[in-house]
XYZ file of C-alpha atoms in Angstrom:
233
model
C -86.331 108.463 18.023
C -85.337 105.546 17.799
C -84.229 104.595 20.743
C -84.559 105.626 24.302
C -82.663 104.056 27.990
C -85.057 104.871 30.903
C -83.935 104.618 34.372
C -80.994 102.285 33.637
C -79.472 100.192 36.780
C -77.051 97.659 36.149
C -74.795 95.584 37.964
C -71.392 93.316 38.260
C -71.962 91.295 40.770
C -73.581 93.248 43.388
C -71.192 96.225 42.838
C -74.492 98.633 41.207
C -72.207 100.194 38.431
C -75.294 102.685 36.937
C -77.502 104.508 38.220
C -81.127 105.661 36.979
C -79.209 106.557 33.455
C -81.568 108.252 31.140
C -80.545 108.613 27.147
C -82.562 109.026 24.374
C -81.084 108.575 20.554
C -82.845 109.703 17.027
C -82.372 108.110 13.603
C -79.132 108.717 11.599
C -77.583 110.547 14.760
C -73.824 110.365 16.425
C -74.558 110.063 19.972
C -70.826 110.146 21.817
C -70.697 109.064 25.885
C -68.206 110.699 27.132
C -66.155 110.761 30.870
C -63.501 109.259 33.357
C -62.259 105.934 33.751
C -65.017 103.570 35.380
C -67.843 105.881 35.047
C -69.742 102.993 33.370
C -69.400 104.441 29.745
C -69.473 101.156 28.066
C -71.583 99.097 30.599
C -73.909 100.832 29.049
C -73.644 99.604 25.583
C -73.986 96.335 27.419
C -77.170 96.731 28.682
C -78.410 98.048 25.500
C -77.300 94.492 24.196
C -78.124 92.516 26.936
C -75.120 91.418 28.667
C -75.079 92.712 31.646
C -78.083 92.300 34.960
C -80.070 95.305 34.456
C -83.209 96.907 35.543
C -84.787 100.047 33.790
C -86.614 99.841 30.191
C -84.474 99.743 26.849
C -86.870 101.020 23.977
C -86.486 100.328 20.653
C -88.657 101.730 17.167
C -90.980 101.543 20.507
C -90.497 97.875 21.737
C -89.319 97.312 24.932
C -86.077 95.084 23.388
C -85.024 95.306 27.742
C -85.006 91.143 28.033
C -84.351 90.372 24.657
C -81.050 88.351 23.967
C -78.275 89.654 22.272
C -78.961 87.955 19.330
C -82.989 88.765 18.980
C -81.561 92.449 19.349
C -79.095 91.895 16.735
C -81.788 90.757 14.703
C -83.744 93.617 15.324
C -81.143 95.790 13.997
C -78.966 96.316 17.189
C -75.330 95.542 16.341
C -72.164 95.972 18.657
C -68.600 95.981 18.204
C -67.089 95.390 21.611
C -64.261 97.280 23.201
C -60.738 95.334 21.690
C -60.992 94.048 18.726
C -62.908 90.825 19.230
C -61.674 88.673 15.927
C -61.086 85.472 16.009
C -57.421 85.586 14.779
C -57.433 81.859 13.448
C -60.467 82.923 10.794
C -59.772 84.403 7.882
C -61.147 87.911 7.561
C -63.656 86.275 5.345
C -64.700 83.937 7.564
C -64.508 86.513 10.633
C -67.011 88.436 8.564
C -69.220 85.835 7.476
C -69.827 85.484 11.136
C -71.816 89.230 10.874
C -74.409 86.924 8.811
C -75.176 84.261 10.879
C -78.788 85.041 12.032
C -79.565 86.377 8.494
C -81.395 84.128 6.035
C -80.416 83.312 2.445
C -77.184 84.319 -0.017
C -75.235 87.249 2.326
C -72.966 88.271 -1.030
C -74.931 92.015 -1.976
C -73.705 92.308 2.176
C -70.018 91.084 1.360
C -70.040 93.092 -1.532
C -71.722 96.484 0.052
C -69.094 96.003 3.393
C -66.109 95.721 0.865
C -66.886 98.497 -0.347
C -66.906 100.608 2.354
C -63.087 98.976 3.508
C -61.723 98.423 0.613
C -58.662 96.565 1.992
C -60.570 94.269 3.477
C -61.333 92.168 0.538
C -57.107 92.497 -0.398
C -57.196 90.651 2.912
C -60.052 88.747 2.499
C -58.306 85.177 2.677
C -55.773 86.299 5.568
C -55.607 85.446 9.106
C -57.284 88.091 10.942
C -54.589 87.036 13.840
C -51.974 88.513 11.247
C -53.903 91.801 10.945
C -52.793 95.184 12.638
C -54.793 96.776 15.341
C -56.220 99.035 12.848
C -57.395 96.137 10.108
C -58.521 94.338 13.022
C -61.178 96.912 14.251
C -62.316 97.800 10.582
C -62.786 93.418 10.023
C -65.043 93.636 13.410
C -66.921 96.651 12.132
C -67.614 95.431 8.975
C -68.559 91.980 10.164
C -71.097 93.896 12.070
C -72.167 95.744 9.709
C -73.373 92.368 7.883
C -77.215 92.385 9.459
C -76.924 96.478 8.173
C -78.221 97.192 11.234
C -79.989 100.323 11.841
C -78.096 101.043 15.785
C -74.531 100.048 15.521
C -73.162 100.432 19.183
C -68.918 100.889 19.224
C -67.432 100.370 22.200
C -64.169 102.111 22.277
C -62.887 101.728 18.698
C -59.660 102.958 18.294
C -58.252 101.970 21.662
C -54.415 101.690 20.969
C -54.924 102.829 17.331
C -52.100 105.178 15.700
C -53.704 108.920 15.094
C -53.478 107.911 11.585
C -55.423 104.807 11.494
C -57.832 106.761 15.179
C -58.353 109.260 11.814
C -59.097 106.192 9.364
C -61.628 104.722 11.730
C -63.466 108.302 12.619
C -63.404 108.831 8.838
C -65.412 105.181 9.119
C -67.340 106.266 11.099
C -68.630 109.504 9.318
C -69.154 107.670 6.027
C -71.458 104.883 8.033
C -73.537 107.130 9.790
C -74.340 109.043 6.451
C -76.039 105.011 5.173
C -78.796 105.971 7.627
C -77.055 104.273 10.514
C -77.308 105.587 14.261
C -74.515 105.369 15.857
C -73.614 105.519 19.586
C -69.687 105.568 20.363
C -68.402 105.515 23.631
C -64.928 106.880 23.253
C -61.484 107.501 25.198
C -60.698 110.346 22.125
C -63.573 112.780 23.940
C -62.029 115.436 21.838
C -62.781 113.976 18.295
C -65.758 112.179 19.332
C -67.752 115.320 19.965
C -66.377 117.104 16.990
C -68.345 114.179 14.810
C -71.910 114.058 17.455
C -74.725 115.306 16.944
C -75.136 114.992 20.873
C -73.092 113.513 23.745
C -73.868 112.249 27.100
C -71.011 112.701 29.922
C -71.281 110.540 33.054
C -69.064 110.763 36.252
C -69.658 108.445 38.896
C -71.920 106.347 37.192
C -74.563 108.581 36.326
C -75.685 111.375 34.258
C -73.689 114.641 34.332
C -74.067 116.328 31.195
C -75.704 116.490 28.326
C -76.000 118.662 25.073
C -74.849 119.086 21.188
C -71.424 118.065 20.285
C -70.313 120.840 19.639
C -71.433 122.712 22.345
C -69.810 120.284 25.145
C -66.603 120.721 23.294
C -66.757 123.993 24.452
C -67.971 123.728 27.316
C -65.227 125.378 29.925
C -66.633 122.710 32.716
C -66.084 119.745 29.873
C -62.610 121.293 28.369
C -61.628 121.502 32.267
C -62.870 117.487 33.534
C -62.092 115.913 30.194
C -60.300 117.505 27.365
C -57.443 118.401 29.224
C -58.059 122.409 28.731
C -57.625 124.342 31.425
């Protein structure tokens, strides 16, 4: 097990949005977090990265990182791609990706080579301002930036939100490719069906609490999950 969440509670101001959440993530897994809007899915990722008021414990590689700053968390090996393709629109693709290595000492040349090999189209666009990119290209830039630190755990919040079916397929293919390099991926995704198809395991949140959990393909065939979250009958 590389990461665990124990009795996690979280708040936006005085509004409590997570209640006693317990989760664990094994090395090399893809784990999806699904559920209806407002269930607290994105808040789990923000809590791991310490971007929100919370109580509970976050354990990473047997160390309690609950009070680590986001910079300390990134340096330890966890990186985060927030919802909304958060690129710096006035910077080039290359400059956006370079920001991902801001806490890593030495020359990032090898890291650039690695991410450009994974995202060859970004290499062709490296001198283009990020604000001129398509939505899919911006999302790939954000993911490439997160990979510059060679993370052990990658947090992805709605990576295919607002993208065309063709680009969604490409992003999911890249997620599988990244996972095959040994990176544990924890993903919040509105496309619950596809995310369950590629996930080893998944958690289902409802009203800010754990509702179901299990292997991805088992949940995909679960009639309760089909009815509530996959549009089945």
